[in-house]
Structure formats: structure tokens, C-alpha cells
Coordinates of C-alpha atoms in Angstrom, one line a residue:
Chain A
M1 CA 127.7 128.3 134.4
T2 CA 125.9 127.3 137.6
R3 CA 123.6 124.3 137.8
Q4 CA 120.6 126.6 137.8
Q5 CA 121.7 128.4 134.7
T6 CA 122.3 125.1 132.9
H7 CA 118.8 124.0 133.9
K8 CA 117.3 127.2 132.5
L9 CA 119.3 126.9 129.3
A10 CA 118.3 123.2 128.9
V11 CA 114.6 124.0 129.5
A12 CA 114.8 126.8 126.9
V13 CA 116.4 124.6 124.3
I14 CA 113.9 121.8 124.9
T15 CA 111.0 124.3 124.5
I16 CA 112.4 125.6 121.2
V17 CA 112.8 122.1 119.9
A18 CA 109.2 121.2 120.8
A19 CA 108.2 124.4 118.9
I20 CA 110.2 123.2 115.9
V21 CA 108.2 120.0 115.9
V22 CA 104.8 121.5 116.4
I23 CA 104.9 124.7 114.3
P24 CA 105.5 122.9 110.9
I25 CA 102.5 120.7 111.5
I26 CA 100.2 123.7 112.0
L27 CA 101.9 125.3 109.0
V28 CA 101.3 122.3 106.7
I29 CA 97.6 122.2 107.5
G30 CA 97.4 126.0 107.3
V31 CA 99.0 126.1 103.9
V32 CA 96.7 123.5 102.5
F33 CA 93.6 125.3 103.7
W34 CA 94.9 128.8 102.7
N35 CA 95.7 127.7 99.1
G36 CA 93.0 125.1 98.7
L37 CA 89.9 126.9 99.9
P38 CA 89.6 129.6 97.1
A39 CA 89.1 127.0 94.3
L40 CA 86.9 124.8 96.4
S41 CA 83.3 125.0 95.1
W42 CA 80.2 122.9 94.8
E43 CA 81.1 122.3 91.1
F44 CA 84.6 121.2 92.0
L45 CA 83.1 118.5 94.3
T46 CA 80.3 117.4 91.9
Q47 CA 81.7 117.6 88.4
P48 CA 84.0 115.2 86.6
P49 CA 87.4 116.6 85.4
T50 CA 87.5 118.1 81.9
N51 CA 90.2 119.3 79.5
G52 CA 92.8 116.7 80.5
M53 CA 92.0 117.2 84.2
R54 CA 93.1 120.8 84.1
E55 CA 89.5 122.0 84.6
G56 CA 86.3 120.8 86.1
G57 CA 86.0 118.9 89.4
I58 CA 87.1 115.8 91.1
M59 CA 83.8 114.0 91.7
P60 CA 84.9 110.5 90.3
A61 CA 88.0 110.5 92.5
I62 CA 85.9 111.4 95.7
L63 CA 83.3 108.8 94.9
G64 CA 86.1 106.2 94.2
T65 CA 87.7 106.9 97.6
V66 CA 84.3 106.6 99.3
L67 CA 83.6 103.3 97.6
L68 CA 87.0 102.0 98.4
T69 CA 86.6 103.0 102.0
F70 CA 83.3 101.2 102.3
G71 CA 84.8 98.1 100.6
T72 CA 87.7 98.2 103.0
A73 CA 85.3 98.3 105.9
I74 CA 83.5 95.2 104.6
A75 CA 86.7 93.4 103.9
S76 CA 88.5 94.1 107.1
F77 CA 86.1 94.3 110.0
P78 CA 84.5 90.9 110.6
L79 CA 87.8 89.2 110.6
S80 CA 89.6 91.9 112.6
I81 CA 87.0 92.0 115.3
A82 CA 86.8 88.2 115.6
A83 CA 90.6 88.2 115.9
A84 CA 90.4 90.9 118.6
I85 CA 87.8 88.8 120.5
Y86 CA 90.2 85.8 120.3
L87 CA 93.1 87.8 121.7
A88 CA 91.1 89.5 124.5
E89 CA 88.9 86.6 125.6
Y90 CA 90.2 83.3 124.5
A91 CA 93.9 83.4 124.0
G92 CA 96.0 82.2 126.9
D93 CA 99.7 82.8 127.2
T94 CA 100.6 80.2 124.7
R95 CA 103.1 80.0 121.9
L96 CA 100.3 80.4 119.4
T97 CA 99.1 83.6 121.0
R98 CA 102.6 85.0 121.0
W99 CA 102.9 84.2 117.3
V100 CA 99.6 85.9 116.5
R101 CA 100.8 89.0 118.4
M102 CA 104.1 88.9 116.5
A103 CA 102.2 88.6 113.3
I104 CA 100.1 91.7 114.1
V105 CA 103.2 93.7 114.9
N106 CA 104.8 92.7 111.7
L107 CA 101.6 93.3 109.6
A108 CA 101.5 96.8 111.0
G109 CA 105.1 97.3 109.9
I110 CA 105.0 96.1 106.4
P111 CA 105.6 99.0 104.0
S112 CA 102.4 100.1 102.2
I113 CA 104.1 99.6 98.8
V114 CA 104.6 95.9 99.7
Y115 CA 100.9 95.6 100.4
G116 CA 100.5 96.9 96.9
L117 CA 102.7 94.2 95.5
F118 CA 100.9 91.6 97.5
G119 CA 97.5 92.8 96.3
L120 CA 98.8 92.7 92.7
G121 CA 100.1 89.2 93.1
M122 CA 97.2 87.7 95.0
F123 CA 94.0 89.6 94.2
V124 CA 94.7 91.1 90.8
L125 CA 96.5 88.2 89.2
F126 CA 96.1 85.0 91.2
F127 CA 92.4 85.4 92.0
G128 CA 91.9 87.1 88.6
F129 CA 90.0 90.1 89.9
G130 CA 92.0 92.4 87.7
T131 CA 92.7 96.0 88.6
S132 CA 89.4 96.5 90.4
I133 CA 87.6 97.9 93.4
V134 CA 87.5 94.4 95.0
A135 CA 91.2 93.9 94.7
G136 CA 91.9 97.4 96.1
A137 CA 89.4 97.0 99.0
L138 CA 90.8 93.6 100.0
T139 CA 94.4 95.0 99.9
L140 CA 93.4 98.0 102.0
G141 CA 91.3 95.8 104.2
I142 CA 94.3 93.7 105.2
L143 CA 96.4 96.9 105.7
T144 CA 93.9 98.2 108.2
M145 CA 93.7 94.9 110.2
P146 CA 96.5 95.7 112.8
V147 CA 94.9 99.1 113.8
V148 CA 91.5 97.7 114.1
I149 CA 92.5 94.6 116.0
S150 CA 94.7 96.5 118.5
T151 CA 92.0 99.1 119.2
A152 CA 89.2 96.6 119.4
E153 CA 91.2 94.3 121.7
E154 CA 92.0 97.3 124.0
A155 CA 88.3 98.2 124.1
I156 CA 87.3 94.6 124.9
L157 CA 89.9 94.3 127.7
S158 CA 88.7 97.6 129.2
V159 CA 85.3 96.1 130.0
P160 CA 85.4 95.4 133.8
Q161 CA 86.0 91.8 134.8
E162 CA 82.9 92.0 137.1
F163 CA 80.6 92.2 134.1
R164 CA 81.9 88.8 133.0
T165 CA 81.8 87.3 136.4
V166 CA 78.2 88.3 137.1
S167 CA 77.0 87.1 133.7
L168 CA 78.8 83.8 134.0
S169 CA 77.5 83.3 137.6
L170 CA 73.9 83.7 136.2
G171 CA 74.5 80.7 134.1
A172 CA 75.4 82.4 130.8
T173 CA 78.0 80.6 128.7
K174 CA 81.2 82.3 127.7
W175 CA 80.1 83.3 124.3
Q176 CA 76.7 84.5 125.6
T177 CA 78.6 86.7 128.1
I178 CA 80.8 88.1 125.3
R179 CA 77.9 88.6 122.9
H180 CA 75.5 90.3 125.4
Q181 CA 77.8 91.9 128.0
V182 CA 81.3 92.5 126.7
L183 CA 80.7 93.5 123.1
P184 CA 77.9 96.0 123.7
N185 CA 80.1 97.7 126.3
A186 CA 83.2 97.6 124.1
M187 CA 81.4 98.9 121.1
P188 CA 82.4 102.6 121.2
G189 CA 86.1 101.5 121.4
I190 CA 85.6 99.1 118.6
I191 CA 84.0 101.7 116.4
T192 CA 86.9 104.1 117.2
G193 CA 89.3 101.4 115.8
I194 CA 87.2 100.9 112.7
I195 CA 87.1 104.6 111.9
L196 CA 90.9 105.0 112.6
G197 CA 91.5 102.2 110.2
L198 CA 89.3 103.7 107.5
G199 CA 91.0 107.0 107.9
R200 CA 94.3 105.4 107.2
A201 CA 92.9 103.4 104.2
A202 CA 91.3 106.5 102.7
G203 CA 94.6 108.3 102.5
E204 CA 96.8 105.5 101.2
T205 CA 98.3 105.7 97.7
A206 CA 100.9 103.0 97.4
P207 CA 98.6 100.0 98.0
I208 CA 96.1 101.1 95.3
L209 CA 98.6 102.0 92.6
F210 CA 98.6 98.6 91.0
T211 CA 95.4 97.2 92.4
V212 CA 92.6 99.6 91.6
A213 CA 93.6 103.2 90.8
A214 CA 92.8 104.6 87.3
F215 CA 94.8 107.5 85.9
Y216 CA 91.8 109.2 84.3
L217 CA 88.3 107.7 84.2
P218 CA 85.6 110.3 84.0
E219 CA 82.7 107.7 84.0
L220 CA 81.8 106.1 87.3
P221 CA 82.5 102.4 88.0
K222 CA 79.5 100.1 87.2
S223 CA 80.5 97.1 89.3
I224 CA 83.0 96.1 91.9
F225 CA 85.2 94.6 89.2
D226 CA 85.8 98.0 87.6
Q227 CA 88.7 100.3 88.1
T228 CA 88.1 103.6 89.7
M229 CA 89.8 106.9 90.3
A230 CA 90.8 107.6 93.9
L231 CA 91.7 110.9 95.6
P232 CA 95.2 110.1 96.8
Y233 CA 96.3 108.7 93.4
H234 CA 94.6 111.6 91.6
L235 CA 96.6 114.1 93.7
Y236 CA 99.7 112.3 92.7
V237 CA 98.8 112.3 89.1
I238 CA 97.8 115.9 88.8
S239 CA 100.8 117.2 90.7
T240 CA 103.5 115.2 89.0
Q241 CA 102.2 113.7 85.7
V242 CA 100.1 116.4 84.1
P243 CA 102.0 119.4 82.8
G244 CA 100.4 122.8 83.0
M245 CA 98.1 121.8 85.9
P246 CA 96.7 124.8 87.7
L247 CA 98.2 124.9 91.2
E248 CA 94.8 125.9 92.8
I249 CA 93.2 122.6 91.6
Q250 CA 96.1 120.6 93.1
Y251 CA 95.8 122.4 96.5
S252 CA 92.0 122.0 96.5
T253 CA 92.4 118.3 95.8
A254 CA 94.9 118.0 98.6
L255 CA 92.4 119.9 100.9
V256 CA 89.5 117.6 100.1
L257 CA 91.6 114.5 100.8
L258 CA 92.9 116.1 104.0
L259 CA 89.4 117.0 105.1
I260 CA 88.1 113.5 104.5
V261 CA 91.0 111.8 106.4
L262 CA 91.1 114.3 109.3
S263 CA 87.4 114.3 109.8
L264 CA 87.5 110.5 110.1
T265 CA 90.2 110.8 112.7
L266 CA 88.3 113.6 114.5
V267 CA 85.2 111.4 114.7
A268 CA 87.2 108.6 116.1
T269 CA 88.7 110.8 118.7
L270 CA 85.3 112.2 119.7
V271 CA 83.8 108.7 120.0
R272 CA 86.7 107.8 122.2
T273 CA 86.5 110.9 124.4
R274 CA 82.7 110.4 124.9
M275 CA 83.4 106.8 125.8
R276 CA 85.9 107.7 128.4
R277 CA 83.7 110.3 129.9
R278 CA 80.7 108.0 130.1
R279 CA 82.7 105.3 131.7
E280 CA 82.0 105.5 135.4
W281 CA 82.0 101.9 136.4
Chain B
M1 CA 77.7 102.3 133.3
T2 CA 73.9 102.7 132.9
T3 CA 71.8 100.0 134.5
A4 CA 69.5 99.8 131.4
G5 CA 72.2 98.0 129.4
N6 CA 72.7 95.4 132.1
E7 CA 68.9 94.7 132.4
S8 CA 68.4 94.1 128.8
G9 CA 71.5 91.9 128.7
D10 CA 70.2 89.8 131.6
K11 CA 66.9 89.3 129.8
R12 CA 68.6 88.0 126.8
T13 CA 70.9 85.6 128.6
T14 CA 67.8 84.2 130.4
G15 CA 66.2 83.7 127.0
G16 CA 69.3 81.8 125.9
G17 CA 68.9 79.4 128.8
L18 CA 65.7 78.1 127.3
R19 CA 67.7 76.2 124.7
T20 CA 68.9 72.8 125.8
G21 CA 72.4 72.6 127.2
E22 CA 73.4 70.4 124.4
Q23 CA 72.5 72.9 121.7
V24 CA 74.2 75.8 123.5
R25 CA 77.4 73.8 123.9
W26 CA 77.4 72.8 120.3
G27 CA 76.8 76.3 119.0
E28 CA 79.4 77.6 121.4
R29 CA 82.0 75.3 120.1
V30 CA 81.4 76.4 116.5
I31 CA 81.7 80.0 117.4
E32 CA 84.8 79.5 119.5
T33 CA 86.4 77.7 116.5
I34 CA 85.6 80.5 114.2
I35 CA 87.0 83.1 116.5
K36 CA 90.2 81.1 117.0
L37 CA 90.6 80.7 113.3
A38 CA 90.2 84.5 112.9
G39 CA 93.1 84.9 115.4
V40 CA 95.2 82.5 113.5
S41 CA 94.3 84.1 110.2
V42 CA 96.7 87.0 111.0
I43 CA 99.6 84.6 110.9
V44 CA 98.3 83.1 107.7
I45 CA 98.0 86.5 106.1
V46 CA 101.6 87.5 106.9
T47 CA 102.7 84.2 105.5
L48 CA 100.6 84.7 102.4
I49 CA 102.1 88.1 101.8
F50 CA 105.6 86.6 102.0
L51 CA 104.7 83.7 99.8
F52 CA 103.2 85.8 97.1
L53 CA 106.2 88.1 97.1
L54 CA 108.4 85.0 96.7
K55 CA 106.1 83.6 93.9
E56 CA 106.6 86.7 91.8
G57 CA 110.0 87.8 92.9
L58 CA 112.0 84.6 93.2
P59 CA 113.3 84.6 89.6
T60 CA 115.3 87.8 90.6
F61 CA 117.5 85.8 92.9
L62 CA 117.6 82.7 90.7
D63 CA 118.1 84.2 87.2
I64 CA 120.2 87.2 87.9
P65 CA 123.8 86.4 89.0
L66 CA 124.5 87.7 92.5
R67 CA 127.4 89.7 91.2
Q68 CA 125.1 91.7 89.0
L69 CA 122.5 92.2 91.7
F70 CA 125.2 93.8 93.8
G71 CA 126.2 95.9 90.8
R72 CA 126.3 99.7 90.8
R73 CA 124.0 100.1 87.8
W74 CA 120.2 100.1 87.7
Y75 CA 119.3 100.2 84.0
P76 CA 116.5 97.7 83.7
I77 CA 115.9 98.5 80.0
E78 CA 119.4 97.4 79.3
G79 CA 119.0 94.4 81.5
M80 CA 121.2 95.8 84.3
F81 CA 119.7 95.2 87.7
G82 CA 122.2 96.4 90.2
L83 CA 120.4 97.1 93.5
V84 CA 123.2 99.0 95.1
P85 CA 122.1 102.5 94.0
L86 CA 118.6 101.8 95.4
L87 CA 119.9 100.4 98.6
V88 CA 122.2 103.4 99.0
G89 CA 119.3 105.7 98.2
S90 CA 117.0 104.1 100.8
L91 CA 119.8 104.1 103.4
L92 CA 120.7 107.7 102.9
V93 CA 117.1 108.9 103.1
T94 CA 116.4 106.8 106.1
V95 CA 119.6 107.7 108.0
G96 CA 118.9 111.3 107.3
A97 CA 115.4 111.0 108.6
V98 CA 116.5 109.2 111.8
I99 CA 119.2 111.8 112.5
I100 CA 116.6 114.5 112.3
A101 CA 113.6 112.7 113.9
V102 CA 115.2 111.0 116.9
P103 CA 116.6 114.0 118.7
L104 CA 113.5 116.1 117.8
G105 CA 111.1 113.3 118.9
L106 CA 112.9 112.5 122.1
I107 CA 113.3 116.1 123.2
T108 CA 109.6 116.8 122.4
A109 CA 108.7 113.8 124.5
I110 CA 110.7 115.2 127.3
Y111 CA 109.0 118.5 126.9
L112 CA 105.6 117.0 126.9
G113 CA 106.3 114.7 129.8
E114 CA 108.4 116.8 132.1
I115 CA 108.2 120.5 131.3
A116 CA 105.0 121.5 129.5
P117 CA 102.1 122.7 131.7
P118 CA 99.2 120.3 131.6
W119 CA 96.9 122.6 129.6
L120 CA 99.5 123.1 126.8
R121 CA 100.1 119.3 126.8
E122 CA 96.4 118.8 126.2
I123 CA 96.6 121.1 123.1
L124 CA 99.9 119.8 121.7
K125 CA 99.2 116.1 121.9
P126 CA 96.2 116.1 119.5
I127 CA 98.2 118.3 117.1
I128 CA 101.0 115.7 117.0
E129 CA 98.4 112.9 116.6
M130 CA 96.9 114.9 113.7
L131 CA 100.3 114.7 112.0
A132 CA 100.1 111.0 112.0
G133 CA 96.8 111.3 110.2
I134 CA 98.0 113.4 107.3
P135 CA 98.2 111.2 104.2
S136 CA 101.8 110.8 103.0
I137 CA 100.7 111.9 99.5
V138 CA 99.6 115.3 101.0
L139 CA 103.0 115.7 102.6
G140 CA 104.7 114.6 99.4
F141 CA 102.7 117.1 97.5
L142 CA 103.7 120.0 99.8
G143 CA 107.3 118.8 99.6
W144 CA 107.1 118.9 95.8
V145 CA 105.4 122.3 95.4
A146 CA 106.7 124.2 98.5
L147 CA 109.7 122.5 100.3
A148 CA 111.8 121.5 97.3
P149 CA 111.8 125.1 95.7
L150 CA 112.7 126.4 99.2
I151 CA 115.7 124.1 99.5
Q152 CA 116.8 125.0 96.0
R153 CA 116.6 128.7 96.8
M154 CA 118.9 128.0 99.8
G155 CA 121.7 127.0 97.3
A156 CA 121.3 123.3 96.4
P157 CA 121.5 122.6 92.6
T158 CA 118.1 121.0 92.9
G159 CA 115.4 120.9 95.5
L160 CA 114.8 117.2 94.9
T161 CA 117.4 115.6 97.2
A162 CA 117.8 112.9 99.7
F163 CA 117.7 115.6 102.4
T164 CA 114.2 116.8 101.2
G165 CA 113.0 113.2 101.5
S166 CA 114.6 112.8 105.0
L167 CA 113.0 116.0 106.2
I168 CA 109.5 114.9 105.2
L169 CA 110.1 111.3 106.5
A170 CA 111.4 112.7 109.8
Y171 CA 108.1 114.5 110.4
M172 CA 106.1 111.4 109.3
A173 CA 108.1 109.3 111.8
L174 CA 107.8 111.9 114.6
P175 CA 104.4 110.8 116.0
T176 CA 105.6 107.2 116.5
I177 CA 108.9 108.3 118.0
I178 CA 107.3 110.8 120.3
S179 CA 104.6 108.4 121.5
I180 CA 107.0 105.5 122.2
S181 CA 109.6 107.8 123.9
E182 CA 106.8 109.3 126.1
D183 CA 105.8 105.8 127.1
A184 CA 109.4 105.0 127.9
L185 CA 109.9 108.1 130.0
Y186 CA 106.6 107.5 131.7
A187 CA 107.6 104.0 132.7
V188 CA 110.6 105.4 134.7
P189 CA 109.5 105.0 138.4
K190 CA 108.6 108.2 140.1
E191 CA 111.0 107.3 143.0
Y192 CA 114.0 107.7 140.7
R193 CA 113.0 111.3 140.1
D194 CA 112.1 112.0 143.7
G195 CA 115.4 110.5 144.8
A196 CA 117.4 112.7 142.4
L197 CA 115.6 115.9 143.3
A198 CA 115.8 115.1 147.0
I199 CA 119.6 115.0 146.9
G200 CA 119.6 118.5 145.3
A201 CA 119.8 117.8 141.6
T202 CA 118.1 120.3 139.3
Q203 CA 115.2 119.1 137.1
W204 CA 117.5 119.1 134.1
Q205 CA 120.1 117.0 135.9
T206 CA 117.4 114.6 136.9
I207 CA 116.2 114.2 133.3
W208 CA 119.7 113.9 131.9
R209 CA 121.4 111.7 134.4
V210 CA 118.5 109.6 135.8
V211 CA 115.4 109.6 133.6
L212 CA 117.0 109.2 130.2
P213 CA 119.4 106.4 131.1
A214 CA 116.5 104.5 132.8
A215 CA 114.4 104.9 129.6
R216 CA 117.2 103.7 127.3
T217 CA 115.6 100.5 126.0
G218 CA 112.4 102.4 125.1
I219 CA 114.4 105.0 123.2
V220 CA 116.2 102.3 121.3
I221 CA 112.8 100.9 120.3
A222 CA 111.6 104.3 119.2
V223 CA 114.7 104.6 116.9
M224 CA 114.1 101.2 115.4
L225 CA 110.4 101.8 114.7
G226 CA 111.4 105.1 113.2
V227 CA 113.8 103.4 110.9
A228 CA 111.2 100.8 109.9
R229 CA 108.7 103.5 109.2
A230 CA 111.1 105.6 107.1
I231 CA 112.5 102.8 105.0
G232 CA 109.0 101.7 103.9
E233 CA 107.6 105.1 103.0
T234 CA 106.8 105.5 99.3
M235 CA 104.8 108.3 97.9
A236 CA 106.3 111.3 99.6
V237 CA 109.8 110.0 99.0
M238 CA 109.1 109.3 95.4
M239 CA 107.9 112.9 94.8
V240 CA 110.8 114.7 96.5
T241 CA 114.0 112.8 96.2
G242 CA 114.6 113.3 92.5
N243 CA 114.6 109.6 91.6
A244 CA 118.0 109.4 90.1
A245 CA 119.4 105.9 90.4
N246 CA 123.0 106.9 91.0
I247 CA 125.3 106.5 94.0
P248 CA 126.3 109.9 95.4
K249 CA 129.9 110.5 96.4
L250 CA 130.7 109.8 100.0
G251 CA 130.7 113.0 102.1
P252 CA 128.2 115.4 103.7
G253 CA 127.2 116.6 100.2
M254 CA 125.6 113.2 99.5
F255 CA 122.5 114.2 101.5
F256 CA 122.0 117.0 99.0
S257 CA 122.1 114.9 95.8
P258 CA 119.1 113.3 94.2
V259 CA 118.6 109.6 95.0
R260 CA 116.2 106.8 94.2
T261 CA 114.9 104.6 97.0
M262 CA 113.7 101.0 96.8
T263 CA 110.1 101.9 97.5
A264 CA 110.0 104.6 94.8
T265 CA 111.5 102.3 92.3
I266 CA 108.7 99.8 92.7
A267 CA 106.0 102.5 92.6
A268 CA 107.4 104.2 89.6
E269 CA 108.3 101.3 87.4
M270 CA 105.6 98.6 88.1
G271 CA 103.1 100.4 85.9
E272 CA 105.4 100.1 82.9
V273 CA 106.8 96.6 83.1
A274 CA 105.5 93.5 81.3
Q275 CA 104.2 90.9 83.7
G276 CA 106.6 88.0 84.1
S277 CA 109.6 89.8 82.7
L278 CA 112.8 89.9 84.7
H279 CA 112.3 93.6 85.4
Y280 CA 108.8 92.7 86.9
S281 CA 110.2 90.0 89.1
T282 CA 113.1 92.2 90.2
L283 CA 110.6 94.8 91.5
F284 CA 109.0 92.0 93.5
G285 CA 112.5 91.0 94.6
I286 CA 113.0 94.5 96.0
G287 CA 109.7 94.0 97.8
I288 CA 111.1 90.9 99.4
V289 CA 114.1 92.9 100.6
L290 CA 111.8 95.5 102.1
F291 CA 109.6 92.9 103.7
L292 CA 112.6 91.1 105.3
V293 CA 114.2 94.3 106.5
T294 CA 111.0 95.6 108.2
F295 CA 110.1 92.2 109.5
A296 CA 113.5 91.9 111.2
I297 CA 113.3 95.4 112.7
N298 CA 109.8 95.0 113.9
S299 CA 110.3 91.5 115.4
L300 CA 113.4 92.7 117.2
A301 CA 111.5 95.8 118.5
A302 CA 108.6 93.7 119.6
R303 CA 111.0 91.4 121.5
L304 CA 112.6 94.4 123.2
V305 CA 109.1 95.6 124.3
G306 CA 108.4 92.1 125.6
T307 CA 111.5 92.2 127.8
G308 CA 110.1 95.2 129.5
G309 CA 112.0 98.2 128.1
A310 CA 109.0 100.4 127.5
R311 CA 106.2 98.8 129.4
R312 CA 103.1 100.0 127.5
T313 CA 100.8 99.9 130.4
R314 CA 97.8 101.3 128.5
R315 CA 95.8 98.3 129.3
G316 CA 96.0 98.9 133.0
Q317 CA 95.2 102.6 132.7
L318 CA 92.1 102.6 130.6

């Protein structure tokens, strides 16, 4: 075989492998839409499940996931954004900073089920919140911190240095500069991070298993100390724990979850693209 | 950037100047302290996670003799807490996932970086990013209703095997592996490629003999993070690996037998145990093992990144 032939063969093989990676992704999303759309209806989205979850809708699970996602936002973002400001604006190349960065890397790598154990140990038992929305939201909040911090830090760093120099030279203090010049300009990037984090939180199952998720709870939660159903756990329950569950309902539930999570990711991507296009400094 | 934003910003900072310098300095110090505390909080949180795992899980290592922990039987109801089947289960599924995902991911990164026309690249990258966004429970669900029956039809005694888990895990790890490999390939100086092409090498020879060796460290990091991702995955694995806590016989067939991973054990059994029982703390003990393993891998990978293997130059590009 000549060198040219080897080259052509290699390129062909590489292209086929790339197809092997990409085609199943499209297939997965296609299959969920194809099988999930027929049973998707207004009633399915707005009614509670009936007959041992084999009929009716999934409204309590959708609402639970929405509530949890909001709770996650409240639990995670003030701290995450402050941490991002610290890393981008205040942290020098000190040992402490390196430790903080190391901690973020490790936080991002902790398995989601371990977050569940931690949430159970700290929020459910030690703080005595019980299996509740608070406990679940706090657990998910910590889980989203690495994503939010990294994205927000990147956004803050991308604000040109000149903005800071000019503001400081006009007599503004460092915090005034950050508050009025840096943060407003970094906001689209920070929002992207927030939405990405929420997308991750909305789809997680393992961290909510022992901290908030209810197997079957047709009535809605009355306070943040109540349990709630949640879409990811509901999908797990109806596909493995309930015998005789109609397949259409399982697929439709998967579709609703996929739509919620992917639309969050899509919004984040759009915000980021708009930000990049607008940036002409 | 629009000038409007700057003007309003200027007005506000002038307003701030009306305060006395003393007040500003004092307020500034409070805010800076809060921000610094927020930064340090991340370290506190990681420590807290470990401490709470220890608090609940320590009895495992104190009350169960080590010989029993390294036993081959996991029958918690009969008081047998041998972790070996679970370790083997996690190991098999993870090794399988890495064997599948690393070549696929690396080659896809080469395709995206060196071969694909730009327009196709712009389509493929978001699709791969989308994969990272699909919740693991959705992939687990599809594995359970679609992939497992398919594997059974191909001749395995059951569709719920270590291999089924590996396959799903491989696809879950792919976005990470592809993105890090891409960064690693991107960090190889253009002069290397130009030099190789100039002395008459084909594009493939350049990739194989010049680009890949230069990207070595980055590829190692990709493998490590792939392992860390795979070993910690829970829901999808729990749904498709059959959850049998036995040790398959050594040989290629072991990938096609049902296994039970550490993560799946925690998820499946925590709901049924009495708080404070030995079984309960053993599940936390497994959590400690998972925490330490992923902590070690991630720290090592972070250190490798720091030494300049895959220079993630995003900051400069933005």
C-alpha cells in the first residue's frame, strides 16, 4: 500500500468512527421523540397520575422538578457568583487560590450518588430538614456550583482590562469597578452558567433519591419542608418499579424531561452566542 | 460594546464618590471579605462532604473486620459485607466503557480538528454537546427498554450485562473525552504540522507520527477524566447492568454477565436500610471509597493540566 492509499484509508476509517459516535446521539433523541410524542397531551401535562400511575398525567412530577430547579438556583447562585468574582478579580497566584481551584475540580468530579449521601447526612439528618424540597435544593445547589463558578469566572475574565483601568483611573474603587463595570458586562456569560447549572440539576436523579424524591404523591407540596415527586425519579420509578406500566407513558415522561433539560441548554447556548456576536470591543 | 452602558456606569461611580472616603473604604473591606469567604467556601464544602461521609460511614471500617470487607460475598441481610463483587462490578463496567470511549473519542476529536470541513464541524459540535446534556436517567431508560433487548437478541443470556452498562457509559463519557482531546490536539503548535507536511509526509502520517505524540499528556488526561466519570455514574448503570452481586469468571465472557456496581448498590439499597445499622454505614463506606477514588483521579488530572499537557487556552481566546 502506498502512503497515499494509507492516508485515504485512514481518513475513511476516521470518518466512519465519527459517524459511529454521532449517529446514535441523533437516534437516541429521535427515538424518544418518535415514541413519546403520540401520548403527549395537555391532560398528560396537567393531570396527576391515577390508577397506580398507569393512567393520567405527570403534573406533580413536572411541578416538583420546576420547584426544585428554582430552589437550586436560590441555593447555588449567590455563593457561586461571589466565588467566581473572588477567583477572577481578587485571587492572586497564592497557595490558597490553588487550593480553591483544586476544590472546584474535585467538586465537579464527585459522583452524583455521593452528593446524595452527603445531602442525606447533612441536610436531611444533621440539620433535620427531613426528606424535603429544602434538602434536595441545597444538595443540587452544591452540585451545580462548579459549573456556575467556572462559567461565571470565564465571563468576568473576558471583560477587557481597559474597562477596569478606565474606571479605576476615574477614582472608582475596586468594588465599584466590579459592581458597575465588570459585572454588567459579564452578565450574559454569568447567566449562561446559571442556566447550564440548572439544566444539569433538573435532570439529576441520584442526588434527589434520598433527599427529596417521593415515589408517588399525587397532592402538591404545601411547604418547602415537604417531599415532592420529580421527573427524573418518576421516570425511574415507572420504568423499573411499576409492573404493567404502558410504554407510551414512559416514553412521554422521558420526552418531557428531555425537553425541559435540552431547552435549558439551548437557551444557555443562545445567550452565549448572542453575547459573542455583540462583543465588538 | 455600546457606549450607553459606559455612560450610565460612569454616572453611578461619580455618585459613589460623594460618600466620604472612610465609608467607602470600610464598605469595600466588608464586601471583599465576603467575596473571599465565598471563594474559600468551596474548600469548606469539599471538606464537609468528606466529613459527613466519614461521620456516617466510619463504622464500616471500624466494626467490620478487614478480612470480611475484602470478602467475596455481599449479602447484607445475612451480615456479609464483602465489597469485592461491587469493586469488580464497577471495575468491569468502567474498563469496558473506557475501552469503547477512548478510541471513539480520540478519533472523533481528530476528525473534528483535522479532517471535517468547517461547516460540518459547526453542525457536529453542538450535537455532541447535546449528548452531554441528556440526563443519565433518560439514557438508562433507553438502555432498559431498547438496548438491553437488542443485546439479548444478539445471543447473550440476558441483555442486562456489564457490557450494556459500558456501552451507555461510554457515550456519556464521550463529550468530555472529545472536548479534552480536541484541546490537546489544538495545543500542538502549527509549526509541527507544517514541518511534517513540508518534508513530504501525508496528512495521516502527520497526525499519527507528529500530532498524536505531541498531544500525549492531554490524551492521558482525557482517559483519566473518562474513568472518573464512568466510575461515578449511577442511574443508567443501575438500570442496565442486572445488579447481580457476583464475581464473573475471568475471561472475555465476563463483560457479558450481570454485575452490580458500587454506585448502584448505594442507590438501590439506601431506601431499605435502617438508619444507623451496619448496612447503612457500609453504604456510606462505599461512598467514601467512591469519593477517594474520584478525588485521586481528578487531583492527578488537574495536576497534569497544570504542568501544561493540554493547555486550555479558552481564557485567551474569548
